[in-house]
Each structure stands twice: as C-alpha cells, then as structure tokens.
C-alpha positions as MATLAB code, in Angstrom:
seq = 'MIITNHVWSGAVIGAVAPGPASAFTAGVVSHFVLDQVPHWGEDRIFLKVAVVDGLVGLTSLGLLARAARRGRRAKVVAGMLGACLPDADKPSTLFFGRSPFPEAVDEWHVSIQREDVDRMPQEVVVGALGTALAWWLVRR';
ca = [
     106.329   97.311  112.842;
     108.880   99.217  114.961;
     106.480  101.248  117.523;
     108.146  105.181  115.640;
     107.160  103.985  112.249;
     103.429  103.963  114.289;
     104.206  106.929  116.247;
     105.028  109.095  112.987;
     101.912  107.653  110.447;
      99.542  108.389  113.777;
     100.788  112.299  113.879;
     100.494  112.490  109.756;
      96.477  111.493  110.907;
      96.337  113.692  113.747;
      97.049  116.633  111.353;
      94.220  116.021  108.659;
      92.116  114.525  110.753;
      88.895  116.916  111.768;
      89.416  116.355  115.413;
      90.437  114.207  117.954;
      87.946  111.463  118.041;
      88.590  110.248  113.923;
      92.198  110.926  114.783;
      92.297  108.375  117.172;
      90.382  105.795  115.973;
      92.118  106.040  112.005;
      94.509  105.989  114.293;
      94.047  102.836  114.950;
      93.055  101.386  111.477;
      96.181  102.997  110.061;
      97.957  100.538  112.756;
      96.147   97.058  110.937;
      96.889   98.179  107.483;
     100.788   99.390  108.162;
     100.923   95.638  109.885;
     100.262   94.649  106.845;
     102.910   96.124  105.415;
     105.448   94.402  104.800;
     108.083   95.580  107.761;
     110.860   94.129  110.249;
     110.256   91.213  112.975;
     112.102   88.601  114.393;
     111.496   87.106  117.992;
     115.078   85.937  118.087;
     115.988   90.178  119.554;
     112.541   91.705  119.706;
     112.861   92.396  123.672;
     117.040   94.526  122.440;
     114.931   96.581  120.144;
     112.220   96.913  121.360;
     113.674   99.398  123.672;
     115.310  101.361  122.190;
     112.620  101.614  119.567;
     110.095  102.585  122.464;
     112.143  105.103  123.629;
     112.461  106.355  120.311;
     108.640  106.266  120.111;
     108.175  107.911  122.924;
     110.598  111.335  122.052;
     109.109  111.192  118.872;
     106.013  111.451  120.408;
     106.794  113.977  122.843;
     108.603  116.109  119.413;
     105.094  115.853  117.014;
     102.600  117.067  119.870;
     105.426  120.105  121.037;
     105.892  120.641  117.335;
     101.779  120.235  116.352;
      99.587  124.428  116.507;
      97.627  124.216  119.628;
      95.291  124.048  117.234;
      95.964  120.796  115.743;
      98.056  119.372  118.645;
      94.947  117.429  120.165;
      94.289  116.105  117.059;
      97.779  114.896  117.155;
      98.628  113.607  119.791;
      95.274  111.277  119.331;
      96.003  110.082  116.192;
      99.188  109.024  117.712;
      98.479  106.694  120.369;
      95.572  105.135  118.648;
      98.723  104.399  116.416;
     100.000  103.435  119.002;
      97.787  101.564  121.276;
      97.677   97.800  119.063;
     100.474   97.201  120.597;
     100.047   97.680  123.845;
      99.840   93.797  124.021;
     103.567   94.234  124.588;
     104.358   95.932  126.946;
     101.199   94.983  129.217;
     102.229   91.700  128.275;
     105.814   91.941  129.633;
     105.237   93.784  132.968;
     101.780   92.293  133.658;
     101.734   88.553  132.216;
      98.877   89.371  129.923;
      97.737   91.354  126.922;
      95.312   93.934  127.678;
      92.823   92.943  125.020;
      90.814   89.965  123.661;
      92.847   86.652  123.104;
      91.364   87.232  119.531;
      92.098   90.582  118.656;
      95.611   88.938  119.694;
      95.695   86.069  117.308;
      94.461   88.864  114.830;
      97.112   90.890  115.132;
      99.581   88.361  114.980;
      98.340   86.608  111.426;
      98.101   89.569  109.723;
     102.447   90.893  109.782;
     104.322   90.587  106.874;
     107.665   90.483  109.380;
     110.772   89.285  107.583;
     114.086   89.759  109.628;
     115.997   92.043  106.533;
     114.073   94.172  106.825;
     115.710   96.926  109.041;
     117.707   99.193  107.310;
     113.821   99.780  105.270;
     112.503  100.730  108.650;
     114.967  102.782  110.065;
     114.796  105.255  106.792;
     110.958  104.291  106.490;
     111.216  105.630  110.527;
     113.085  108.251  108.918;
     111.417  109.919  106.392;
     108.455  109.786  108.271;
     109.321  111.329  110.693;
     110.206  114.249  109.063;
     107.468  114.691  107.418;
     105.359  114.477  109.964;
     106.931  117.323  111.807;
     107.170  119.115  108.698;
     103.038  118.726  108.736;
     101.815  119.068  111.923;
     103.975  122.895  112.068;
     102.301  123.704  109.066;
];
C-alpha cells in the first residue's frame, strides 16, 4: 500500500482518538489492518513509485498536521506517525542496509500483504478521497 494511504488513515484515527498515545497505537494497528486489504504492489518498479509516494506522503503529513486544530494536532500527528512506522523498514533497508525491526516482524509484515500489480488506479483514488476525508475531519 502506498504510504499516503497510511498517512491519511492515521490522521483520521488521530482526529477521533482520545489522546496521542492511543492515536499512535491505533495508527500502528491500522497499518497492519490496511496491509491485509487488497492493494497495489509491484517489486519491479517499487522504488520509482516509493520515492514519489514518499514525497506525497510527507507533504500530506505536513499539510494535515498544519490543518489540524491546535487541540487535535498532537493526536493527528501521533496517528499518522504510528500508521507509517511499520514501513520504516523500507527506507532503513535502502539507506542503511538493514531494517530496524526484528526479522520475524519483517517476515510477518511481508506475509500479510495482499498486493496486485493492477491495483494502482484503486490506490490513487483511495488516496485522494481519503486525504480529502482526513482534511475535513482534522479541521472540524
């Protein structure tokens, strides 16, 4: 799943969570739940897509954090960071040659993925609609 979809889902979780700790925890859990939903994935071009998605995701994270009302901002940011944390293995492996997580966690994370090369249009539509929903929620 593209990281942008984890960002907006974490923002939604943070907007409704009672506090930052619960938002972060629920964000982490949401990551693994979403990874079990059928989504796009193709190892052959992953890195090309990941760079663009990472930049879009980071921009979305910043914009959603900025859009969140002051009383919600910490919860929204915590939810987004929790939702993105499990994918820290990818840039860590690329830049440092190893994942920050135990091998068993990485293997399990890979095993739950339901990826398909034909799901990119679905992924983009879900990302755009989800980000719009998150924007609305964090501002209200």
